[in-house]
Amino acid sequence: MRILVLGGTVFLGRAVAQQALAARHDVTCAARGSSGNPVDGVRFVRVDRDDPAGLDALDGKFDAVVDVARQPAHLRHALASLAGRVGHFTFVSTGSVYADNATVGQRADTAPVLPPAPRDAEDPSRDAESYGSCKVSGERLVTEAVGAGRAFVCRAGLIVGPEDPSGRFEYWVRRAARGGEILAPGTPDDAVQFIDVRDLAAWIVEAVERGLAGTYDGIAAPISRREFLAAVVGEGAPLTYVPQEFLAKYEVAPWSGPRSLPLWLPVPEYAGFMSRDVTPSLAAGLRPRPLAATARDTAAWLTAVDAGSAPGGRSIGLTAAEEAELLATWHGSSGPDLYPR
Ligand SMILES: NC(=O)c1ccc[n+]([C@@H]2O[C@H](COP(=O)([O-])OP(=O)(O)OC[C@H]3O[C@@H](n4cnc5c(N)ncnc54)[C@H](OP(=O)(O)O)[C@@H]3O)[C@@H](O)[C@H]2O)c1
């Protein structure tokens, strides 16, 4: 098949291009080239999607397009430029489209979504809050333009694995390598949900080949934090679970950023964010690998990053000093081991 990846210079887009190539497709990637380099073997066309005519440089027909756009304007430009020249269209959306983050076990086909972004608030690079509603706009634009029978809307959840530039999963892999007492957020029964980038990419390529249409969550089934940490930091690692109220009091941020604990979100407000029912996605071919394999491969990638031979990840989370201070405060203040091993 002739496949166009709009993006393809970083993480998921690169992985899709890589897997499409491995499946012997003819792959074109179109991007500016500022986020990174496309994989060897693709045809790379340098484009700027801020320019409404930016994609006019792409010639011919494509059996399928995979687009990771965040800005509705980029989709409008693409859908106009490629009108009549594309078959199947995969739009990589996000779990941030959902309006209800609290209810556990929601499904993509029935969960309510945010309203689309207003036309004057369509740039999530300027306003991060608009990210989810811009993706809602994108989903609608694609489905209306290519028709529901040819559109695969893939709402990715947290994407993890080698080459992840976000640093979120990386925090736990690096934390495992450092050893010592580990501060674990919340409770061992909290739900944690994510997808290995390679599994998501493989599913997208398979969806393209099969012409899968419809709206699905691109994420593995949820597991408990206990299972997550056992696979990533090790069964016997000395974990100290610290409740979310303590973390909030000492200004530890959830999810991402400095002084944060990645993959932790406060409950009950976000109890639904990492506990989605993905039965339809698994039935439609998504095949998540064991978490231990993702952790092992991410550790190997980080070793290469640290040796300077690969593009770098980003460190977020707690510094060693912050974590030690928090643990000392926890043990000194109330100190109970809430979940003894
Ligand atoms: N990471 C997660 O955990 C997560 C979670 C949920 C959903 N998602 C979604 O999953 C997808 C991830 O995609 P990704 O990993 O490939 O990363 P990305 O950061 O979304 O990539 C954006 C791509 O678009 C290109 N691009 C951006 N602006 C452009 C412009 N003006 N003109 C041309 N190309 C432009 C970038 O290339 P250049 O900069 O080189 O031009 C890059 O290849 C996104 O749709 C994201 O919203 C991610």
CSV table of N, CA and C in Angstrom, one decimal, residues 169 173 194 196 198 223 227-228 230-233 289-299:
chain,number,residue,atom,x,y,z
A,169,PHE,N,7.1,7.6,31.6
A,169,PHE,CA,7.5,6.2,32.0
A,169,PHE,C,8.9,6.1,32.3
A,173,VAL,N,11.4,3.9,35.2
A,173,VAL,CA,12.5,3.0,34.8
A,173,VAL,C,13.8,3.5,35.4
A,194,PHE,N,-1.9,2.4,30.0
A,194,PHE,CA,-0.8,2.9,29.0
A,194,PHE,C,-0.8,2.0,27.9
A,196,ASP,N,2.3,0.5,24.9
A,196,ASP,CA,3.6,0.5,24.3
A,196,ASP,C,3.5,1.1,22.9
A,198,ARG,N,5.1,0.7,20.3
A,198,ARG,CA,5.3,-0.3,19.2
A,198,ARG,C,4.0,-1.1,19.0
A,223,ILE,N,-4.2,-1.9,34.7
A,223,ILE,CA,-3.6,-2.8,35.7
A,223,ILE,C,-3.6,-2.0,37.0
A,227,GLU,N,0.8,-4.0,40.3
A,227,GLU,CA,1.3,-4.8,39.1
A,227,GLU,C,2.3,-3.9,38.3
A,228,PHE,N,1.9,-2.7,38.2
A,228,PHE,CA,2.8,-1.8,37.4
A,228,PHE,C,4.2,-1.7,38.0
A,230,ALA,N,5.5,-3.7,40.2
A,230,ALA,CA,6.2,-5.0,40.3
A,230,ALA,C,6.9,-5.2,39.0
A,231,ALA,N,6.3,-4.9,37.8
A,231,ALA,CA,6.9,-5.1,36.5
A,231,ALA,C,8.0,-4.1,36.2
A,232,VAL,N,7.9,-2.9,36.7
A,232,VAL,CA,8.8,-1.8,36.3
A,232,VAL,C,10.0,-1.6,37.3
A,233,VAL,N,9.7,-1.6,38.6
A,233,VAL,CA,10.8,-1.4,39.5
A,233,VAL,C,11.2,-2.8,40.2
A,289,ARG,N,1.9,-5.9,24.5
A,289,ARG,CA,2.9,-6.8,25.0
A,289,ARG,C,3.0,-6.7,26.5
A,290,PRO,N,3.7,-7.7,27.2
A,290,PRO,CA,3.8,-7.6,28.6
A,290,PRO,C,4.6,-6.4,29.0
A,291,LEU,N,4.2,-5.8,30.1
A,291,LEU,CA,4.8,-4.6,30.6
A,291,LEU,C,6.3,-4.8,30.9
A,292,ALA,N,6.7,-5.9,31.4
A,292,ALA,CA,8.1,-6.2,31.7
A,292,ALA,C,9.0,-6.0,30.4
A,293,ALA,N,8.4,-6.3,29.3
A,293,ALA,CA,9.2,-6.2,28.0
A,293,ALA,C,9.3,-4.7,27.7
A,294,THR,N,8.3,-3.9,27.9
A,294,THR,CA,8.3,-2.5,27.6
A,294,THR,C,9.4,-1.9,28.6
A,295,ALA,N,9.4,-2.3,29.8
A,295,ALA,CA,10.3,-1.7,30.8
A,295,ALA,C,11.7,-2.1,30.4
A,296,ARG,N,11.9,-3.3,30.1
A,296,ARG,CA,13.3,-3.8,29.7
A,296,ARG,C,13.8,-3.0,28.5
A,297,ASP,N,13.0,-2.8,27.5
A,297,ASP,CA,13.4,-2.2,26.2
A,297,ASP,C,13.6,-0.7,26.5
A,298,THR,N,12.8,-0.1,27.3
A,298,THR,CA,13.0,1.3,27.6
A,298,THR,C,14.3,1.5,28.4
A,299,ALA,N,14.6,0.6,29.3
A,299,ALA,CA,15.9,0.7,30.0
A,299,ALA,C,17.0,0.6,29.1
